[in-house]
Tab-separated table of C-alpha atoms and ligand atoms in Angstrom:
chain	number	residue	atom	x	y	z
A	16	MET	CA	12.146	-36.331	10.488
A	17	ASN	CA	11.377	-34.031	7.564
A	18	LYS	CA	15.026	-33.444	6.663
A	19	ASP	CA	14.896	-35.004	3.211
A	20	LYS	CA	11.364	-33.941	2.371
A	21	ILE	CA	10.226	-30.755	0.714
A	22	ASP	CA	7.902	-28.326	2.506
A	23	LEU	CA	5.044	-27.579	0.086
A	24	LYS	CA	4.586	-24.187	1.780
A	25	SER	CA	7.943	-23.115	0.355
A	26	LEU	CA	6.786	-23.519	-3.253
A	27	THR	CA	5.117	-21.134	-5.702
A	28	GLN	CA	2.432	-22.380	-8.091
A	29	GLU	CA	4.997	-22.948	-10.886
A	30	GLN	CA	7.292	-24.852	-8.533
A	31	LEU	CA	4.392	-26.994	-7.306
A	32	GLU	CA	3.416	-27.754	-10.912
A	33	GLU	CA	6.958	-28.817	-11.650
A	34	PHE	CA	7.069	-30.993	-8.538
A	35	PHE	CA	3.728	-32.610	-9.363
A	36	SER	CA	4.769	-33.285	-12.960
A	37	GLU	CA	7.408	-35.657	-11.545
A	38	PHE	CA	4.464	-37.821	-10.454
A	39	GLY	CA	2.788	-37.400	-13.844
A	40	LYS	CA	0.090	-35.220	-12.283
A	41	GLU	CA	-1.883	-32.562	-14.143
A	42	LYS	CA	-1.687	-28.863	-13.292
A	43	TYR	CA	-5.179	-28.713	-11.824
A	44	ARG	CA	-4.069	-31.026	-9.008
A	45	VAL	CA	-2.000	-28.095	-7.751
A	46	LYS	CA	-5.157	-26.025	-7.314
A	47	GLN	CA	-6.701	-28.820	-5.271
A	48	ILE	CA	-3.745	-29.019	-2.957
A	49	LEU	CA	-3.476	-25.237	-2.619
A	50	ARG	CA	-7.056	-25.147	-1.378
A	51	TRP	CA	-6.317	-27.860	1.192
A	52	ILE	CA	-3.206	-26.090	2.460
A	53	TYR	CA	-4.192	-22.440	2.497
A	54	GLN	CA	-7.977	-22.393	2.664
A	55	ARG	CA	-8.692	-25.406	4.839
A	56	HIS	CA	-5.363	-25.404	6.707
A	57	VAL	CA	-4.962	-29.167	6.332
A	58	THR	CA	-1.444	-30.522	6.776
A	59	ASP	CA	-2.107	-34.268	6.624
A	60	PHE	CA	-2.144	-35.682	3.079
A	61	GLU	CA	-4.461	-38.484	4.242
A	62	GLN	CA	-7.251	-35.955	4.729
A	63	MET	CA	-7.024	-34.720	1.123
A	64	THR	CA	-9.786	-36.999	-0.009
A	65	ASP	CA	-10.093	-35.699	-3.584
A	66	LEU	CA	-6.541	-36.888	-4.337
A	67	ALA	CA	-5.970	-40.542	-5.307
A	68	LYS	CA	-4.758	-42.728	-2.467
A	69	GLN	CA	-1.569	-43.664	-4.310
A	70	PHE	CA	-0.745	-40.000	-4.977
A	71	ARG	CA	-1.288	-39.183	-1.303
A	72	SER	CA	1.214	-41.895	-0.331
A	73	GLN	CA	3.722	-40.587	-2.885
A	74	LEU	CA	3.368	-37.116	-1.435
A	75	GLU	CA	3.776	-38.436	2.078
A	76	GLU	CA	7.106	-39.979	1.072
A	77	ARG	CA	8.527	-36.896	-0.609
A	78	ALA	CA	6.866	-33.872	1.006
A	79	TYR	CA	5.320	-32.353	4.111
A	80	ILE	CA	3.359	-29.239	5.019
A	81	SER	CA	4.688	-27.135	7.891
A	82	SER	CA	2.300	-25.478	10.303
A	83	TRP	CA	2.946	-22.987	13.088
A	84	GLN	CA	1.359	-22.240	16.442
A	85	PRO	CA	2.478	-19.150	18.322
A	86	GLU	CA	4.507	-19.872	21.449
A	87	VAL	CA	3.219	-16.694	23.105
A	88	VAL	CA	0.257	-14.440	22.254
A	89	GLU	CA	-0.090	-11.077	23.970
A	90	THR	CA	-3.143	-8.860	23.625
A	91	SER	CA	-2.952	-5.099	24.092
A	92	SER	CA	-5.685	-3.017	25.706
A	93	ASP	CA	-6.436	-1.626	22.203
A	94	GLY	CA	-6.962	-5.131	20.743
A	95	THR	CA	-3.558	-5.409	19.023
A	96	ARG	CA	-2.228	-8.953	19.286
A	97	LYS	CA	1.418	-9.930	19.157
A	98	TYR	CA	2.441	-13.468	18.252
A	99	LEU	CA	5.855	-14.892	19.071
A	100	PHE	CA	6.909	-17.884	17.001
A	101	ARG	CA	9.722	-20.245	17.945
A	102	LEU	CA	11.682	-21.435	14.910
A	103	ALA	CA	13.153	-24.909	14.437
A	104	ASP	CA	16.675	-23.651	15.243
A	105	GLY	CA	15.584	-21.988	18.493
A	106	GLU	CA	15.446	-18.427	17.098
A	107	SER	CA	12.200	-16.474	17.389
A	108	VAL	CA	10.269	-13.904	15.372
A	109	GLU	CA	7.174	-11.827	15.971
A	110	ALA	CA	4.106	-10.811	13.991
A	111	VAL	CA	1.484	-8.280	15.031
A	112	ARG	CA	-2.253	-8.210	14.261
A	113	ILE	CA	-3.566	-4.655	14.227
A	114	PRO	CA	-7.356	-4.381	14.348
A	115	MET	CA	-8.939	-1.793	12.015
A	116	ASP	CA	-12.511	-0.551	11.496
A	117	GLU	CA	-15.359	-2.826	10.537
A	118	GLY	CA	-13.723	-6.101	11.524
A	119	ARG	CA	-10.728	-5.576	9.237
A	120	ALA	CA	-7.222	-6.327	10.451
A	121	THR	CA	-3.685	-5.786	9.217
A	122	LEU	CA	-0.953	-8.298	9.965
A	123	CYS	CA	2.592	-6.987	10.270
A	124	ILE	CA	5.069	-9.793	9.607
A	125	SER	CA	8.822	-10.310	9.929
A	126	THR	CA	11.236	-11.226	7.144
A	127	GLN	CA	14.480	-11.756	9.076
A	128	VAL	CA	15.569	-12.791	12.551
A	129	GLY	CA	16.942	-9.447	13.700
A	130	CYS	CA	18.165	-6.860	11.213
A	131	ALA	CA	21.506	-5.614	9.914
A	132	MET	CA	20.385	-2.067	9.090
A	133	GLY	CA	20.947	-0.512	12.521
A	134	CYS	CA	18.331	2.253	12.439
A	135	GLN	CA	18.785	4.269	15.621
A	136	PHE	CA	15.115	4.399	16.610
A	137	CYS	CA	14.500	0.657	16.246
A	138	MET	CA	14.821	-2.078	18.878
A	139	THR	CA	15.141	-4.841	16.277
A	140	GLY	CA	18.169	-3.100	14.800
A	141	LYS	CA	19.947	-3.097	18.148
A	142	PHE	CA	20.403	-6.876	18.085
A	143	GLY	CA	21.938	-7.200	14.613
A	144	LEU	CA	21.025	-9.835	12.044
A	145	ALA	CA	20.856	-13.505	13.035
A	146	ARG	CA	19.555	-14.899	9.743
A	147	ASN	CA	17.097	-14.556	6.885
A	148	LEU	CA	13.679	-16.159	7.131
A	149	ARG	CA	12.884	-18.727	4.457
A	150	SER	CA	9.787	-18.178	2.323
A	151	GLU	CA	7.759	-20.780	4.243
A	152	GLU	CA	8.682	-19.072	7.509
A	153	ILE	CA	7.331	-15.790	6.154
A	154	VAL	CA	4.171	-17.495	4.835
A	155	ASN	CA	3.564	-19.427	8.070
A	156	GLN	CA	3.196	-16.225	10.099
A	157	VAL	CA	0.157	-15.360	7.983
A	158	CYS	CA	-1.254	-18.908	8.060
A	159	ALA	CA	-0.939	-19.067	11.858
A	160	ALA	CA	-2.506	-15.637	12.411
A	161	LEU	CA	-5.392	-16.528	10.061
A	162	GLN	CA	-6.361	-19.274	12.515
A	163	ASP	CA	-6.930	-16.451	14.982
A	164	GLY	CA	-9.264	-14.419	12.719
A	165	PRO	CA	-9.422	-12.831	9.259
A	166	ILE	CA	-6.617	-10.638	7.944
A	167	THR	CA	-7.416	-8.007	5.352
A	168	ASN	CA	-3.953	-6.621	4.670
A	169	ILE	CA	-0.391	-7.826	5.088
A	170	VAL	CA	2.527	-5.497	5.739
A	171	LEU	CA	6.145	-6.631	5.619
A	172	MET	CA	7.183	-4.189	8.283
A	173	GLY	CA	8.086	-6.340	11.282
A	174	MET	CA	11.572	-7.573	12.165
A	175	GLY	CA	14.109	-7.310	9.357
A	176	GLU	CA	14.673	-5.475	6.080
A	177	PRO	CA	12.602	-7.325	3.424
A	178	LEU	CA	14.825	-6.220	0.538
A	179	HIS	CA	17.858	-7.654	2.328
A	180	ASN	CA	16.165	-11.061	1.909
A	181	LEU	CA	14.759	-10.448	-1.543
A	182	ASP	CA	14.574	-13.975	-3.009
A	183	HIS	CA	12.636	-15.469	-0.105
A	184	VAL	CA	10.417	-12.392	0.113
A	185	VAL	CA	9.528	-12.533	-3.597
A	186	THR	CA	8.645	-16.232	-3.254
A	187	ALA	CA	6.488	-15.488	-0.193
A	188	LEU	CA	4.690	-12.687	-2.076
A	189	LYS	CA	3.950	-15.063	-4.959
A	190	ILE	CA	2.453	-17.485	-2.432
A	191	PHE	CA	0.317	-14.722	-0.832
A	192	TYR	CA	-1.093	-13.877	-4.262
A	193	LEU	CA	-2.161	-17.424	-5.254
A	194	ASP	CA	-5.819	-17.334	-6.328
A	195	ASP	CA	-6.524	-20.828	-5.032
A	196	GLY	CA	-4.425	-20.250	-1.934
A	197	LEU	CA	-4.405	-17.201	0.324
A	198	GLY	CA	-5.694	-15.013	-2.519
A	199	TYR	CA	-4.320	-11.621	-1.456
A	200	GLY	CA	-4.493	-9.025	-4.223
A	201	THR	CA	-1.296	-7.102	-4.849
A	202	ARG	CA	-2.876	-3.957	-3.423
A	203	ARG	CA	-3.432	-5.630	-0.081
A	204	VAL	CA	0.245	-6.305	0.544
A	205	THR	CA	2.786	-3.616	1.461
A	206	LEU	CA	6.546	-4.039	1.656
A	207	SER	CA	8.442	-1.534	3.756
A	208	THR	CA	12.115	-0.769	3.190
A	209	CYS	CA	14.677	1.484	4.823
A	210	GLY	CA	15.936	2.371	1.335
A	211	LEU	CA	18.090	-0.242	-0.404
A	212	VAL	CA	18.171	1.450	-3.788
A	213	PRO	CA	19.358	-1.353	-6.144
A	214	GLU	CA	16.883	-3.778	-4.578
A	215	ILE	CA	13.999	-1.290	-4.987
A	216	LYS	CA	14.766	-1.302	-8.710
A	217	GLU	CA	15.037	-5.093	-8.793
A	218	LEU	CA	11.768	-5.485	-6.888
A	219	SER	CA	9.885	-3.438	-9.485
A	220	GLN	CA	11.126	-5.836	-12.180
A	221	ARG	CA	10.292	-9.020	-10.291
A	222	ILE	CA	6.875	-8.614	-8.660
A	223	LYS	CA	4.054	-6.190	-7.917
A	224	VAL	CA	3.741	-4.946	-4.375
A	225	HIS	CA	2.846	-1.694	-2.704
A	226	LEU	CA	6.086	-0.023	-1.585
A	227	ALA	CA	6.545	1.886	1.650
A	228	VAL	CA	9.797	3.671	2.363
A	229	SER	CA	10.874	4.507	5.879
A	230	LEU	CA	12.159	8.063	5.343
A	231	ASN	CA	12.297	9.856	8.708
A	232	ALA	CA	14.664	12.662	7.738
A	233	THR	CA	14.919	15.373	5.113
A	234	THR	CA	18.672	15.969	5.093
A	235	ASP	CA	21.480	13.494	4.439
A	236	GLU	CA	23.192	14.713	7.568
A	237	LEU	CA	20.332	13.657	9.849
A	238	ARG	CA	19.399	10.548	7.864
A	239	ASN	CA	23.010	9.351	7.987
A	240	GLN	CA	22.755	9.469	11.767
A	241	LEU	CA	19.300	7.935	12.132
A	242	MET	CA	19.597	5.356	9.368
A	243	PRO	CA	23.118	4.209	8.425
A	244	VAL	CA	21.762	2.868	5.097
A	245	ASN	CA	21.689	6.497	3.970
A	246	GLN	CA	25.491	6.584	3.916
A	247	ARG	CA	25.331	4.052	1.072
A	248	TYR	CA	22.231	5.362	-0.673
A	249	PRO	CA	21.728	9.071	0.032
A	250	LEU	CA	18.412	10.870	-0.281
A	251	ALA	CA	18.814	12.006	-3.898
A	252	GLU	CA	19.377	8.413	-5.067
A	253	LEU	CA	16.584	7.088	-2.900
A	254	MET	CA	14.041	9.627	-4.119
A	255	SER	CA	14.986	8.973	-7.723
A	256	ALA	CA	14.464	5.217	-7.207
A	257	CYS	CA	11.065	5.923	-5.595
A	258	ARG	CA	10.044	8.170	-8.497
A	259	ASP	CA	10.928	5.368	-10.930
A	260	TYR	CA	9.155	2.750	-8.816
A	261	ALA	CA	5.919	4.753	-8.847
A	262	LEU	CA	6.192	5.226	-12.626
A	263	THR	CA	7.018	1.579	-13.420
A	264	THR	CA	4.400	0.072	-11.122
A	265	LYS	CA	1.781	2.826	-11.559
A	266	GLN	CA	1.300	2.802	-7.799
A	267	ARG	CA	1.869	5.491	-5.259
A	268	VAL	CA	4.787	5.019	-2.907
A	269	THR	CA	4.065	5.498	0.786
A	270	PHE	CA	6.646	7.355	2.836
A	271	GLU	CA	6.738	6.516	6.524
A	272	TYR	CA	7.938	9.407	8.626
A	273	ILE	CA	8.422	8.847	12.346
A	274	LEU	CA	8.140	12.218	14.029
A	275	ILE	CA	10.769	12.434	16.759
A	276	GLY	CA	10.497	15.301	19.243
A	277	GLY	CA	13.092	18.015	18.569
A	278	VAL	CA	14.863	15.933	15.905
A	279	ASN	CA	12.823	15.967	12.683
A	280	ASP	CA	9.442	17.468	13.588
A	281	SER	CA	9.895	21.190	12.843
A	282	ILE	CA	8.210	23.224	10.115
A	283	THR	CA	11.620	23.555	8.430
A	284	ASP	CA	11.651	19.738	8.169
A	285	ALA	CA	8.107	19.764	6.789
A	286	LYS	CA	9.146	22.321	4.141
A	287	ARG	CA	12.151	20.233	3.109
A	288	LEU	CA	9.925	17.161	2.939
A	289	VAL	CA	7.565	18.896	0.515
A	290	LYS	CA	10.558	19.682	-1.727
A	291	LEU	CA	11.906	16.136	-1.552
A	292	LEU	CA	8.572	14.630	-2.543
A	293	HIS	CA	8.169	16.876	-5.554
A	294	GLY	CA	7.293	14.810	-8.622
A	295	VAL	CA	6.867	11.499	-6.737
A	296	ARG	CA	3.392	9.930	-6.767
A	297	CYS	CA	3.103	9.300	-3.063
A	298	LYS	CA	1.413	9.658	0.257
A	299	VAL	CA	2.921	10.197	3.682
A	300	ASN	CA	2.239	8.254	6.879
A	301	LEU	CA	3.213	10.241	9.913
A	302	ILE	CA	3.874	8.224	13.052
A	303	ALA	CA	4.578	9.785	16.421
A	304	TYR	CA	7.689	8.217	17.977
A	305	ASN	CA	6.945	5.807	20.799
A	306	GLU	CA	8.804	6.964	23.838
A	307	HIS	CA	9.332	3.744	25.745
A	308	GLU	CA	11.484	2.574	28.619
A	309	GLY	CA	15.148	3.200	27.867
A	310	ALA	CA	14.338	5.108	24.664
A	311	GLU	CA	16.956	7.514	23.328
A	312	PHE	CA	14.469	9.849	21.687
A	313	LYS	CA	11.458	11.860	22.725
A	314	ALA	CA	7.872	11.760	21.493
A	315	PRO	CA	6.859	14.867	19.497
A	316	ALA	CA	4.569	17.482	21.020
A	317	GLU	CA	0.902	17.383	19.925
A	318	GLU	CA	1.217	20.876	18.362
A	319	SER	CA	4.270	19.877	16.307
A	320	ILE	CA	2.454	16.846	14.903
A	321	LYS	CA	-0.547	18.942	13.913
A	322	ALA	CA	1.550	21.727	12.387
A	323	PHE	CA	3.680	19.233	10.433
A	324	GLN	CA	0.645	17.433	9.034
A	325	SER	CA	-1.178	20.674	8.157
A	326	HIS	CA	1.849	21.927	6.257
A	327	LEU	CA	1.831	18.833	4.044
A	328	LEU	CA	-1.943	18.834	3.561
A	329	GLN	CA	-1.906	22.498	2.539
A	330	ARG	CA	0.583	21.592	-0.207
A	331	ASP	CA	-1.760	18.834	-1.486
A	332	ILE	CA	0.287	15.991	-0.083
A	333	VAL	CA	-1.854	13.189	1.324
A	334	ALA	CA	-0.582	12.892	4.889
A	335	THR	CA	-2.242	10.622	7.401
A	336	LEU	CA	-1.373	10.336	11.031
A	337	ARG	CA	-1.064	6.684	11.866
A	338	ALA	CA	-2.062	5.813	15.387
A	339	SER	CA	0.590	3.767	17.053
A	340	LYS	CA	-0.991	0.659	18.500
A	341	GLY	CA	0.014	-2.059	20.919
A	342	GLN	CA	2.429	0.103	22.911
A	343	ASP	CA	1.668	-1.673	26.203
A	344	ILE	CA	2.858	-4.994	24.731
A	345	SER	CA	5.878	-3.608	22.822
A	346	ALA	CA	4.148	-4.310	19.528
A	347	ALA	CA	4.380	-0.783	18.179
A	348	CYS	CA	6.639	0.262	15.319
A	349	GLY	CA	10.288	-0.470	15.969
A	350	GLN	CA	9.669	-2.322	19.229
A	351	LEU	CA	9.768	-5.908	17.973
A	352	LYS	CA	12.689	-7.910	19.161
A	353	GLY	CA	11.468	-11.312	20.286
A	354	LYS	CA	12.114	-10.191	23.815
A	355	GLN	CA	9.858	-12.485	25.883
A	356	VAL	CA	11.799	-15.628	25.402
A	357	ASP	CA	15.381	-15.544	24.352
A	358	LYS	CA	17.061	-18.347	22.511
A	359	PRO	CA	17.779	-21.228	24.856
A	360	ALA	CA	21.380	-20.915	25.987
A	361	THR	CA	23.607	-23.482	24.360
B	8	SF4	FE1	15.863	-2.968	10.381
B	8	SF4	FE2	13.509	-1.818	9.874
B	8	SF4	FE3	14.575	-1.715	12.322
B	8	SF4	FE4	15.699	-0.317	10.357
B	8	SF4	S1	13.638	0.006	11.199
B	8	SF4	S2	16.786	-1.569	11.878
B	8	SF4	S3	15.362	-1.669	8.619
B	8	SF4	S4	13.887	-3.549	11.274
């Protein structure tokens, strides 16, 4: 039905202005429509009563506004909520709402159906890449979750490698930042990458966003095994790109480090990590590996986690231990895979 129409949720402010100029409409009309779409969640042009009737009919003919409802919502005993969305082509993606203190919440969203990066500790990676998400499909995860309560921060850390889908991700970020739309400040959005070096550089030229890098190893030998991307972009290149990113954007880079029992959680690893981070404005998020059914790796021992974190803190590296949430509903880091409902068999 909407095949020949344009989805207004796929457009940035500049693109909307260009589209509206075809109808001879002024720029401020864009602000009006942004408020209807993103603040009042209205999808029917007829309800946009501050737009002229004729303009509403013109829009109806040429455009539409997509809107998502989750197909499944699961709530963990710790309050984490996982949303599964069915896409028009039958694929599915997941987003996770993680409750924080004082009524705040972070939403972790997906950028691809599946992922091509093949990280060993990640369920999403096991299924390979099906396709990229379009910008409106990235944006709609946030819009749908907002209907379920406020979201303070957005992290692009769900299914997929955001920098492997850079154009659509940059468009989605621009839409998140719209003052008259969702209004997220650049500091409230974090993009997490496994380490695609040329795209990290390109990202810093194209848009502002807080960068998180999934590091997880301190030698090329181990990182090559855990994260095949390292065979293309080894640690020295990655760290140099991160150093430049922090300098260009004047923002600290966050390094995510999943502590895996007996693999990367020793004091020797912690010492190497301190060396690697030398000269990079950064902080470290330590995450204890989730040992789940069928998992290849082991969770780290409590003492190893503490010793690892203390070593970093003593060397003046900000190192927080991130609690892993939503484990009982497979919503924790690396567990997203759209597992509840598979694609209908064709
Ligand atoms: Fe892809 Fe991220 Fe999983 Fe690696 S950890 S396979 S980049 S989704």
